[in-house]
Amino acid sequence: MTNAVEIENLVVEFTGGSRPVRALDGISLSLKQGEVLALLGESGSGKSVTLRSLLRLHNPKRSRTSGKVTVSGRDVNALDADALADLRGGVVSMVFQEPMLALDPVYTVGEQIAEAVVRHEGVSKAEARARALALFERVRIPSPERRLDAYPHEMSGGMRQRAMIALALACKPSVLLADEPTTALDATVQIQILLLLRELQREFGLSIIFVTHDIGVAVEIADRVAVMYAGRIVETGPVAALLHDARHPYTRGLLASRVERVARGERLETIPGSPPDLAALPPGCAFGPRCSRATSACQTTPPELMVDGQGRAVACFNAMTPAE
Amino acid sequence: MSAFPATEDRGGPAQPLLTVRDLVKHFPVRGKGWLGKRAVVRAVDGVSFDILKGETLGIVGESGCGKSTTARLLMHLIGPDSGEMVFDGESVGDTLALSAYRRQVQMVFQDSYASLNPRLTIEDSIAFAPKVHGVPAATARARAHDLLHRVGLEPGRFAGRYPHELSGGQRQRVNIARALALEPRLVILDEAVSALDKSVEAQVLNLLQDLKRDFGLTYVFISHDLNVVRYMVDRVMVMYLGKVAEIGEGEAVFSAPAHPYTSALLASMPTMDPTRRIGEAPLSGDPPNPIDPPPGCRFHTRCRFAEAVCSTVDPALAVAGAEHRAACLMLAPGSGHGRAPAAELAA
C-alpha cells in the first residue's frame, strides 16, 4: 500500500521580505494510510509551513519551493489549477486554528459546506444540504438543522470548530491536516475536539497530520511524533518511545523542562537561549548554539536525519543513548 | 537602594496583603435585551478573596470566567461597580490614595509586544514610571540598568534597544523589569508566560521565582495552563462565569478537588501517557454565555450531579477542608441536595 503522504527534501523559502527566510530546510516525511502523525515544534519551526505545502497554499510570487510532495499518489507541485482544486478538499483538507477566520462570515455554515459538496461532486443543492446535515449530526452539533442556518459569529468556539471539521470532511478526503485546531479552545472543550477527531479518524480511516506546540496534546492524539526545530525535522518516533527515550538533545530538553516533572517551587531544567532567526541561521546545526553536547562538527554542517530501522530517526551527531 | 519612601509592612504577616470583598463588574452590551432591559455581561459577579503576604495565588478558569477582569479590577485599571478592596489595612481609594496603591501593585500582560511602547528604548520604558513618580532621571536610569541585569539582560547590550529588536522571551523579561521598577509589593501576572515558546517558558518561570524570593513579592498568577499553575502557586482560586467556584491550598485543590467543575477541568488535562489516554470528555459543550448566566448554581447546566435545587439556589462557598472552600450545594449542610450532609443540629 502506498503512503498517504510522502515528502522528499522539501525546501520552502519566503522571498517577500528584505532577506529571504528559509522556513523549511529540506524535510523528508512520510505518513502511512490511517496513521496520525503529530508535528511538534515551537513558533517558526516550520510545522504550519509543512502543512500548507501539502495543499500548495504558498503564493509562488513570494516563495520558492523545491522538493517533492506526493499526496495519495499525486505530485502536488506538478498539478495544474483544476487538478489542484480537485485535490484541495477532495483528497486532502485542513482544519485551522481559528475557525472564526477560516469560515466566511457572510455565508451560513450550511451554505459553505453545501458549496464545497456541489463543487466537488456536482450534486444538487438539496442533496448537498442533506450531506451537510448528516455531517453536523456526525460531529455532534446540537440542534443541527437549526445550526446549518447559523452564521459563524452566532456559534461558540467549540461549535465553530466542530463546523470546521464538518466542512473539512464534507468531500470525503483521505488525508486531514489539522493546524493547532484546539489551541484557541478552553481545556474542557479541547479534549472534546481531540476525542471527536480520534473517533472520526477510526471511523473513516483518515490519515492525519496534526500540528501542535503542546506535547500533551500530541500524546492524546498521535501514533507518531515528528519534532521540528528551525525548519528541520530533528527527531521522529512512536509517541511512547519519544516520551520515554528521546534521542535528540532538543527533545530531551523540552521534556526535561516540563513543570510536571518537578515539585512545586523546585528549579526547572531549562534550555538556554531562544529559537534562532530563520533569516540568519548558523551554518551547522541550528540547535548547536543552545546545545550542551555541541562539538566542533555541529558548527560546520547540519546533521542529517538518520533512521535506525525501528521506526526512530534522529538528526544529531551526538545523539543521546537510552541510558542517559 | 530604594528610590521611594519605604512601604513597610503595616499589619504584620498574618494580615492579608489585599482583601477583596464582593467585587462586582458588569459590562453593558450594545442593543437591548428582553423587554427593553439593557443586557450586561456579568464578568465579575460578587467575588471575595484574600491575597496573603508573600504567597502566590493562582487564578484559573476558562474564557469568560472573569479572571482577566478580576486582574484589571485588582490593578484598578477599571473601576468596580461595587465592592471593596483593602490593601494591608487601608481601604483602596479611601484611606489609601489610588496613586499610592498603583505604585505598590503592578502587572505583567500576556502580549509582551503590545504592552511596550514601540518608540521607547527598553531603558526608557523601565525608567518611565519612576520618573513620573518623581525619581530623578539619572537615578531612574541607574535603577533600570540594575533591573535589566536582574532579569538576565546585559544592560550594555540591551538598554538602548527597541522592543522589536528583542525576542518574545526577552521582551517579557523587560516587562517584568518594568513592573518591578516602582518597587511594588504585589505583582499580577496575567497569562504572562502563555505566549512564550515552551523552551523559553521554563526560563521565565525560574526567573519569576528568583525575583519573588529576592524582592519579597506577592504574586497573583493567572493562567489557563493548569500544569504551570500547579507548579507555581501556594493557593489557587477556580472561577466559573464570574464567580469563585473553589479556593484553597494548591495541592489540596489539585489532588482532591471539591467542586465538580474543578474535577472536570482537571480531568480534561492531557495525560502524557499514550497507554492511558482520556476516553470520555468530562464535560460536554462550551461554557455558557456570561451575558445570561444560568440561574442558581451557574455550573448546573453542565454538572453531572445537578439536582432540581441547583437551578434555584446560588451556592455560597462552603467548607471543603482546612482553608479549602467550594461553592457547591453538595458541601452545604441541609442545602436540599441529595448528596449534601445533613443539617447540623443547633448547639
XYZ file of C-alpha atoms in Angstrom:
671
model
C 0.000 0.000 0.000
C 1.390 3.416 -0.905
C 1.853 6.023 1.773
C -0.845 8.665 2.201
C 1.739 11.448 2.175
C 5.345 11.419 1.010
C 7.581 14.477 1.343
C 11.103 14.383 -0.066
C 13.664 17.064 0.655
C 11.147 19.900 0.776
C 12.625 23.389 0.896
C 10.423 26.486 1.225
C 11.887 29.974 1.164
C 9.870 33.151 1.608
C 11.231 35.905 -0.580
C 8.750 38.713 0.153
C 10.859 40.459 2.799
C 14.220 42.194 2.663
C 16.108 38.938 3.218
C 14.900 35.504 2.080
C 13.708 33.396 5.007
C 14.276 29.663 4.779
C 11.216 28.328 6.608
C 11.764 24.689 5.607
C 15.290 23.462 5.127
C 14.973 20.097 3.378
C 12.469 17.982 5.271
C 11.515 14.420 4.372
C 8.494 12.787 5.895
C 6.035 10.003 5.191
C 2.590 9.330 6.560
C 1.122 5.825 6.337
C -2.537 5.208 5.481
C -4.629 5.621 8.617
C -1.751 6.983 10.658
C -1.924 10.029 12.948
C 1.314 11.994 12.954
C 1.893 14.975 15.224
C 4.273 17.702 14.085
C 5.591 19.179 17.310
C 7.554 22.406 17.438
C 7.785 25.999 18.592
C 6.792 29.094 16.647
C 8.873 29.399 13.496
C 9.918 25.747 13.469
C 8.154 25.171 10.144
C 5.270 22.959 11.171
C 2.492 25.085 9.657
C 4.566 25.727 6.512
C 4.833 21.957 6.064
C 1.048 21.607 6.239
C 0.433 24.447 3.827
C 2.894 22.959 1.350
C 0.743 19.824 1.189
C -2.095 21.973 -0.186
C 0.289 24.216 -2.152
C -1.102 27.258 -0.380
C 2.027 29.418 -0.544
C 1.959 32.253 -3.020
C 4.505 31.412 -5.785
C 5.257 35.121 -6.195
C 6.543 35.404 -2.658
C 8.035 31.985 -2.069
C 10.344 29.405 -3.632
C 9.615 25.731 -3.213
C 11.735 22.755 -4.175
C 11.496 19.073 -3.378
C 8.731 16.587 -3.972
C 5.356 16.408 -2.237
C 3.145 13.417 -3.010
C -0.365 13.072 -1.574
C -2.309 9.876 -2.387
C -0.057 9.276 -5.398
C -0.419 12.816 -6.797
C 2.605 15.042 -7.257
C 1.238 18.235 -5.665
C 3.797 20.613 -7.157
C 3.118 19.361 -10.708
C -0.698 19.670 -10.686
C -2.473 22.168 -12.958
C -5.017 24.575 -11.488
C -8.041 22.293 -11.995
C -6.350 19.230 -10.579
C -5.132 21.283 -7.624
C -8.688 22.461 -6.918
C -9.860 18.837 -7.022
C -7.128 17.865 -4.594
C -7.972 20.577 -2.082
C -10.950 19.388 -0.087
C -11.479 16.258 -2.204
C -8.316 14.368 -1.299
C -6.749 16.421 1.436
C -8.326 19.116 3.576
C -7.405 21.270 6.507
C -8.771 22.331 9.885
C -7.365 25.666 11.021
C -6.591 27.027 14.476
C -9.051 29.888 14.335
C -12.356 28.841 12.706
C -13.667 32.380 13.044
C -11.055 33.472 10.499
C -11.235 30.360 8.339
C -15.009 30.412 7.843
C -16.627 33.058 5.645
C -18.538 35.493 7.888
C -21.198 36.426 5.289
C -22.477 32.926 4.492
C -24.156 30.491 6.843
C -22.032 27.476 7.718
C -24.577 25.247 5.949
C -24.149 27.182 2.693
C -20.376 26.913 2.933
C -20.457 23.152 3.361
C -23.055 22.698 0.596
C -20.985 24.840 -1.768
C -17.981 22.577 -1.320
C -20.044 19.439 -1.914
C -21.635 20.893 -5.088
C -18.218 21.957 -6.419
C -16.575 18.586 -5.873
C -19.394 16.167 -6.600
C -21.764 18.082 -8.851
C -24.842 17.069 -6.861
C -27.983 19.194 -6.390
C -28.198 21.833 -3.674
C -30.784 19.789 -1.783
C -28.520 16.747 -1.759
C -25.586 18.870 -0.656
C -27.604 20.289 2.217
C -28.645 16.806 3.262
C -24.950 15.853 3.346
C -24.190 18.935 5.453
C -26.925 17.977 7.903
C -25.606 14.426 8.196
C -22.129 15.814 8.873
C -23.422 18.169 11.555
C -25.072 15.207 13.243
C -21.860 13.226 12.918
C -19.726 15.905 14.595
C -22.465 16.135 17.253
C -23.589 19.715 16.881
C -26.775 20.078 18.967
C -29.949 21.051 17.001
C -28.063 20.501 13.705
C -30.950 21.538 11.426
C -31.109 24.986 13.034
C -27.316 25.370 13.242
C -26.903 24.890 9.484
C -28.546 28.283 9.053
C -26.313 29.978 11.623
C -23.525 32.382 10.718
C -20.091 31.665 12.189
C -20.336 34.514 14.722
C -23.515 33.015 16.143
C -21.714 29.882 17.307
C -19.476 29.268 20.315
C -15.778 28.470 19.817
C -16.153 24.723 20.257
C -19.201 24.596 17.986
C -17.388 26.554 15.257
C -14.502 24.114 15.389
C -16.972 21.221 15.011
C -18.483 23.009 11.990
C -14.971 23.500 10.588
C -14.312 19.772 10.943
C -17.634 19.008 9.218
C -16.609 21.287 6.349
C -13.191 19.642 6.100
C -14.766 16.185 5.904
C -17.600 17.193 3.533
C -15.990 15.767 0.379
C -14.611 12.616 1.976
C -10.899 13.386 1.886
C -8.457 10.639 2.794
C -5.932 12.981 4.401
C -6.821 15.540 7.081
C -4.424 18.294 8.063
C -5.041 19.927 11.433
C -3.171 23.126 12.274
C -3.355 23.624 16.048
C -7.127 23.012 15.947
C -7.524 23.066 19.727
C -5.053 25.779 20.746
C -7.651 28.549 20.889
C -10.130 26.404 22.832
C -10.723 26.043 26.546
C -9.385 22.936 28.278
C -12.756 21.226 28.677
C -13.601 21.887 25.007
C -10.145 20.930 23.732
C -10.489 17.365 24.958
C -13.936 17.069 23.319
C -12.474 18.064 19.942
C -9.478 15.729 20.323
C -11.788 12.823 21.124
C -14.009 13.702 18.144
C -11.022 13.748 15.794
C -9.801 10.402 17.154
C -13.253 8.897 16.644
C -13.617 10.264 13.085
C -10.123 9.061 12.238
C -11.029 5.486 13.196
C -14.420 5.589 11.509
C -13.238 6.997 8.165
C -9.731 5.543 8.258
C -8.328 9.045 7.886
C -4.634 9.775 7.722
C -3.987 12.850 9.868
C -1.112 15.273 10.281
C -1.717 17.232 13.464
C 0.374 20.315 14.136
C 0.809 21.353 17.768
C 3.233 23.049 20.143
C 1.740 21.139 23.080
C 3.363 17.815 23.772
C 0.399 16.744 25.927
C -1.996 17.208 23.012
C 0.334 15.206 20.745
C 0.297 12.334 23.227
C -3.528 12.340 23.335
C -3.968 12.087 19.563
C -0.912 10.841 17.686
C 0.611 7.448 16.850
C 3.899 9.019 15.891
C 5.562 12.374 16.534
C 7.970 14.383 14.391
C 9.794 17.103 16.322
C 10.718 20.185 14.295
C 13.290 22.877 15.012
C 14.221 25.844 12.783
C 12.823 24.348 9.575
C 14.103 20.800 10.025
C 12.832 17.583 11.498
C 15.192 16.735 14.338
C 13.588 13.541 15.604
C 10.727 11.171 14.833
C 9.381 8.108 16.543
C 6.329 6.461 18.084
C 4.788 8.593 20.843
C 5.693 6.304 23.733
C 9.279 5.820 22.549
C 9.807 9.543 22.175
C 8.375 10.267 25.614
C 10.497 7.736 27.446
C 13.667 7.743 25.424
C 14.150 10.899 23.381
C 17.447 10.887 21.469
C 17.804 14.495 20.319
C 19.088 16.970 22.942
C 16.323 19.410 21.970
C 13.544 16.850 22.513
C 15.198 15.772 25.752
C 15.448 19.376 26.865
C 11.787 20.073 26.089
C 10.668 17.036 28.055
C 13.013 17.815 30.947
C 11.801 21.406 31.274
C 8.174 20.351 31.805
C 6.713 21.698 35.043
C 5.007 18.384 35.811
C 8.370 16.748 36.397
C 9.421 18.713 39.432
C 7.883 19.506 42.799
C 6.369 22.923 43.374
C 8.975 25.638 43.718
C 11.928 23.460 42.658
C 14.087 24.835 39.861
C 13.083 23.883 36.348
C 15.632 22.490 33.958
C 15.898 24.840 31.020
C 17.253 25.046 27.504
C 19.335 28.247 27.391
C 18.779 30.917 24.741
C 15.878 31.196 22.346
C 14.937 29.786 18.906
C 17.105 31.212 16.079
C 16.246 33.817 13.476
C 15.399 31.913 10.285
C 16.899 34.657 8.137
C 20.280 34.242 9.851
C 20.688 30.541 10.639
C 24.093 29.287 11.801
C 25.974 27.175 9.206
C 25.877 23.972 11.254
C 23.140 22.527 13.439
C 20.550 25.235 14.167
C 20.222 23.966 17.737
C 24.001 23.962 18.251
C 24.268 27.369 19.962
C 21.782 26.221 22.645
C 23.040 22.639 22.968
C 25.141 21.377 25.884
C 26.517 18.489 23.781
C 27.623 20.567 20.792
C 31.060 19.756 19.362
C 33.079 21.335 16.555
C 31.327 19.139 13.965
C 27.999 20.756 14.908
C 29.271 24.181 13.866
C 30.028 23.312 10.243
C 27.375 21.002 8.775
C 23.782 20.396 9.808
C 23.288 16.740 10.776
C 21.092 14.572 8.522
C 18.101 12.666 9.871
C 19.437 9.117 10.472
C 16.931 6.264 10.511
C 17.582 3.471 12.993
C 15.349 0.770 11.476
C 12.991 0.635 14.463
C 10.762 3.475 13.370
C 13.023 6.043 15.012
C 15.114 8.727 13.380
C 17.267 11.484 14.823
C 19.329 14.306 13.334
C 22.230 14.741 15.746
C 25.959 13.991 15.723
C 25.890 13.377 19.468
C 22.502 11.748 19.925
C 21.664 10.572 23.403
C 21.521 6.894 24.285
C 18.644 5.334 26.227
C 20.801 5.036 29.351
C 21.453 8.763 29.602
C 18.924 51.395 47.250
C 15.303 52.415 47.227
C 14.147 55.433 45.276
C 10.864 55.603 47.125
C 9.719 56.196 50.667
C 9.649 52.817 52.337
C 6.385 50.908 52.018
C 6.892 48.745 55.036
C 4.651 46.040 56.202
C 1.919 47.577 58.333
C -0.416 44.899 59.607
C 2.153 42.124 60.173
C 2.470 38.827 58.309
C -0.931 37.496 59.358
C -2.897 40.355 57.817
C -3.719 39.707 54.160
C -1.864 41.967 51.726
C -5.087 42.518 49.814
C -8.609 41.733 50.915
C -11.273 41.728 48.217
C -14.936 41.789 49.215
C -17.999 41.399 46.962
C -16.332 42.746 43.857
C -18.827 43.273 41.016
C -18.191 44.386 37.455
C -20.849 44.237 34.754
C -20.229 45.459 31.222
C -23.179 46.790 29.207
C -23.531 45.220 25.760
C -24.861 47.036 22.740
C -28.511 46.602 21.922
C -31.498 45.970 24.118
C -32.184 42.778 25.944
C -35.539 41.145 26.534
C -38.363 43.627 27.363
C -36.065 46.567 26.643
C -33.827 45.771 29.598
C -30.204 46.525 28.783
C -28.171 43.348 28.592
C -24.977 43.162 30.648
C -22.034 40.802 30.746
C -21.705 39.687 34.342
C -17.931 39.488 34.081
C -17.259 39.509 37.823
C -20.303 38.948 39.971
C -19.648 39.141 43.703
C -16.126 37.842 44.194
C -14.396 37.796 47.600
C -10.947 36.509 48.461
C -7.737 37.360 50.299
C -4.206 37.563 48.943
C -1.825 36.604 51.734
C 1.546 38.261 52.203
C 4.315 36.517 50.320
C 2.128 33.912 48.643
C 1.458 33.124 45.004
C -2.273 32.960 44.440
C -3.279 31.248 41.201
C -6.477 32.086 39.334
C -7.725 29.541 36.807
C -10.827 29.176 34.703
C -11.989 29.161 31.097
C -12.724 32.069 28.787
C -15.489 34.261 30.155
C -14.943 33.169 33.762
C -13.793 36.651 34.759
C -10.149 36.004 35.601
C -8.760 38.799 33.431
C -11.475 41.232 34.551
C -10.565 40.365 38.139
C -6.921 41.160 37.361
C -7.847 44.528 35.879
C -10.033 45.318 38.883
C -7.182 44.431 41.245
C -4.952 46.841 39.317
C -7.714 49.445 39.292
C -7.318 49.707 35.534
C -11.106 49.633 35.568
C -13.273 50.650 38.492
C -15.643 48.124 40.071
C -19.418 48.655 40.072
C -19.353 47.794 43.744
C -17.187 46.034 46.263
C -14.264 46.865 48.454
C -10.520 46.306 48.414
C -8.334 46.689 51.488
C -4.572 46.832 50.944
C -2.619 45.986 54.083
C -5.275 47.510 56.307
C -6.057 50.564 54.210
C -9.152 50.939 52.083
C -8.147 51.426 48.445
C -9.379 54.734 47.020
C -10.340 55.883 50.516
C -7.586 55.983 53.151
C -5.092 54.762 50.545
C -4.953 57.066 47.509
C -5.138 55.353 44.123
C -1.761 56.696 43.004
C -0.077 55.266 46.097
C -1.909 51.965 45.625
C -0.976 51.670 41.965
C 2.694 52.079 42.781
C 2.524 49.016 45.001
C 0.578 46.855 42.578
C 1.993 46.143 39.119
C 1.036 43.875 36.275
C 2.634 41.828 33.504
C 0.433 41.071 30.498
C 0.326 38.192 28.012
C 1.297 40.138 24.894
C 4.859 41.250 25.500
C 4.959 43.382 22.359
C 1.652 45.216 22.729
C 2.461 46.162 26.314
C 5.669 48.062 25.439
C 5.816 51.451 23.743
C 7.472 50.715 20.359
C 9.094 54.164 20.253
C 10.854 53.937 23.598
C 14.107 52.092 24.196
C 13.674 49.450 26.816
C 15.747 51.502 29.263
C 13.319 54.407 28.818
C 10.317 52.093 29.186
C 11.611 50.808 32.505
C 12.601 54.255 33.801
C 9.358 55.920 32.652
C 7.094 55.207 35.617
C 9.683 56.043 38.320
C 10.282 59.400 36.601
C 6.533 60.049 36.624
C 6.597 59.308 40.336
C 9.306 61.942 40.873
C 12.551 59.958 40.767
C 15.456 61.950 39.223
C 16.278 60.804 35.673
C 19.803 59.632 36.494
C 18.591 57.533 39.438
C 15.773 56.034 37.367
C 18.237 55.142 34.617
C 20.686 53.513 37.014
C 17.854 51.526 38.512
C 16.661 50.445 35.050
C 20.145 49.051 34.341
C 20.090 47.296 37.677
C 16.761 45.678 36.889
C 17.810 44.651 33.376
C 20.743 42.881 34.941
C 18.415 41.222 37.474
C 16.143 39.809 34.746
C 19.101 38.418 32.817
C 19.516 41.056 30.102
C 23.021 42.557 29.976
C 22.351 46.362 30.232
C 25.315 47.186 27.995
C 23.819 45.165 25.146
C 20.115 45.701 25.684
C 19.420 49.067 27.355
C 19.345 51.046 24.104
C 17.346 48.549 22.044
C 13.760 48.908 20.908
C 11.089 46.272 21.603
C 11.056 44.956 18.014
C 14.749 44.113 18.292
C 14.091 41.573 21.049
C 12.677 38.053 21.062
C 9.392 37.306 22.834
C 11.160 35.889 25.879
C 13.482 38.884 26.134
C 10.547 41.304 25.800
C 8.711 39.547 28.594
C 11.823 39.941 30.775
C 11.681 43.676 30.020
C 8.024 43.781 31.036
C 8.894 42.060 34.291
C 11.729 44.539 34.938
C 9.375 47.420 34.230
C 6.775 46.033 36.637
C 9.449 45.929 39.356
C 10.711 49.473 38.714
C 8.259 51.001 41.162
C 9.217 48.514 43.870
C 5.723 47.044 44.105
C 4.625 44.583 46.772
C 2.048 42.792 44.623
C 2.637 41.715 41.022
C -0.233 40.432 38.895
C 0.906 38.044 36.171
C -1.956 37.734 33.669
C -1.040 34.852 31.331
C 2.487 36.242 31.481
C 4.162 33.088 30.146
C 1.358 31.816 27.891
C 2.639 33.310 24.649
C 6.204 32.094 25.145
C 7.683 29.050 23.464
C 7.936 26.089 25.805
C 11.726 26.150 25.844
C 11.660 29.798 26.945
C 8.729 29.465 29.354
C 10.770 27.433 31.853
C 13.483 30.130 31.938
C 10.930 32.847 32.726
C 9.221 30.735 35.409
C 12.594 30.261 37.129
C 13.233 34.000 36.895
C 9.833 34.820 38.428
C 10.570 32.584 41.393
C 14.023 34.122 41.935
C 12.603 37.652 41.844
C 9.812 36.757 44.232
C 12.318 35.495 46.768
C 14.830 38.345 46.310
C 12.325 41.196 46.399
C 9.850 39.665 48.860
C 6.998 39.868 46.352
C 3.464 38.565 46.397
C 2.106 37.185 43.113
C -1.296 36.714 41.557
C -0.642 34.160 38.822
C -3.363 33.870 36.181
C -3.075 31.130 33.595
C -5.086 28.664 31.587
C -2.222 26.151 31.848
C -3.107 24.070 34.877
C 0.253 22.302 34.994
C 2.074 25.618 35.260
C -0.374 26.862 37.903
C 0.067 23.722 39.979
C 3.821 24.210 39.863
C 3.802 27.933 40.691
C 1.122 28.583 43.300
C 0.617 28.273 47.045
C -3.145 28.678 46.811
C -5.461 28.570 43.840
C -8.850 30.075 43.056
C -11.042 28.477 40.393
C -13.532 30.792 38.689
C -16.606 29.950 36.641
C -18.812 32.553 34.921
C -17.843 35.472 37.137
C -17.934 33.623 40.458
C -15.491 31.775 42.668
C -16.157 28.040 42.338
C -13.382 26.856 44.628
C -10.441 28.255 46.558
C -7.805 26.557 48.677
C -4.257 25.287 49.031
C -2.923 24.395 45.585
C -2.086 20.798 46.395
C -5.425 20.232 48.148
C -7.409 21.603 45.217
C -5.382 19.757 42.583
C -5.268 16.418 44.392
C -8.769 16.482 45.901
C -10.983 18.974 44.057
C -14.250 19.650 45.879
C -16.230 21.366 43.119
C -17.474 19.225 40.202
C -16.258 21.913 37.798
C -12.713 21.772 39.169
C -12.773 17.970 38.871
C -13.883 18.205 35.250
C -11.280 20.843 34.455
C -8.501 18.691 35.911
C -9.804 15.554 34.185
C -9.635 17.407 30.847
C -5.872 17.833 31.124
C -3.851 15.687 28.715
C -2.490 12.595 30.431
C 1.059 12.479 28.974
C 0.633 8.701 28.845
C -0.252 7.158 25.453
C -1.393 3.942 27.136
C -3.921 5.732 29.327
C -5.455 8.373 27.119
C -8.670 10.118 28.121
C -11.588 8.001 26.872
C -14.512 10.285 27.508
C -14.770 14.063 27.721
C -15.534 15.121 31.332
C -17.866 17.907 30.144
C -19.906 18.411 27.005
C -20.435 21.704 25.217
C -18.849 25.109 25.795
C -19.072 27.307 28.897
C -22.387 29.249 28.786
C -22.520 32.892 27.807
C -21.809 35.252 30.752
C -24.410 37.693 29.355
C -27.177 35.448 30.515
C -25.740 33.005 33.065
C -27.920 30.118 34.242
C -29.938 30.789 37.423
C -28.992 29.114 40.691
C -25.612 27.462 40.520
C -24.074 28.667 37.273
C -22.489 25.294 36.634
C -25.688 23.242 36.979
C -26.317 23.082 33.216
C -23.099 21.088 32.727
C -22.867 19.313 36.088
C -23.499 15.578 36.270
C -24.565 15.828 39.924
C -27.119 18.607 39.341
C -30.497 18.255 41.033
C -33.588 20.467 40.898
C -32.383 22.580 43.816
C -29.229 23.559 41.890
C -31.219 25.577 39.365
C -32.777 27.755 42.037
C -30.232 28.171 44.850
C -26.973 30.041 44.221
C -24.452 28.202 46.413
C -22.215 30.168 48.788
C -18.668 28.997 49.487
C -18.857 26.031 51.863
C -16.111 24.332 53.845
C -14.396 21.527 51.933
C -11.341 21.151 54.168
C -8.819 23.214 56.078
C -8.549 26.555 54.273
C -10.387 24.938 51.372
C -13.798 26.139 50.212
C -16.066 25.378 47.287
C -19.369 26.834 46.099
C -21.368 23.634 45.740
C -24.648 22.618 47.356
C -23.292 19.101 47.842
C -20.990 20.518 50.521
C -23.524 22.771 52.240
C -25.271 21.037 55.156
C -29.037 20.941 54.707
C -28.914 22.581 51.286
C -31.542 20.221 49.920
C -29.150 18.460 47.542
C -29.321 14.662 47.872
C -25.573 14.367 48.421
C -25.315 17.199 50.945
C -24.505 16.381 54.570
C -27.466 16.628 56.946
C -28.015 19.996 58.599
C -26.162 20.304 61.890
C -28.286 20.466 64.998
C -28.411 23.831 66.684
C -25.893 23.928 69.522
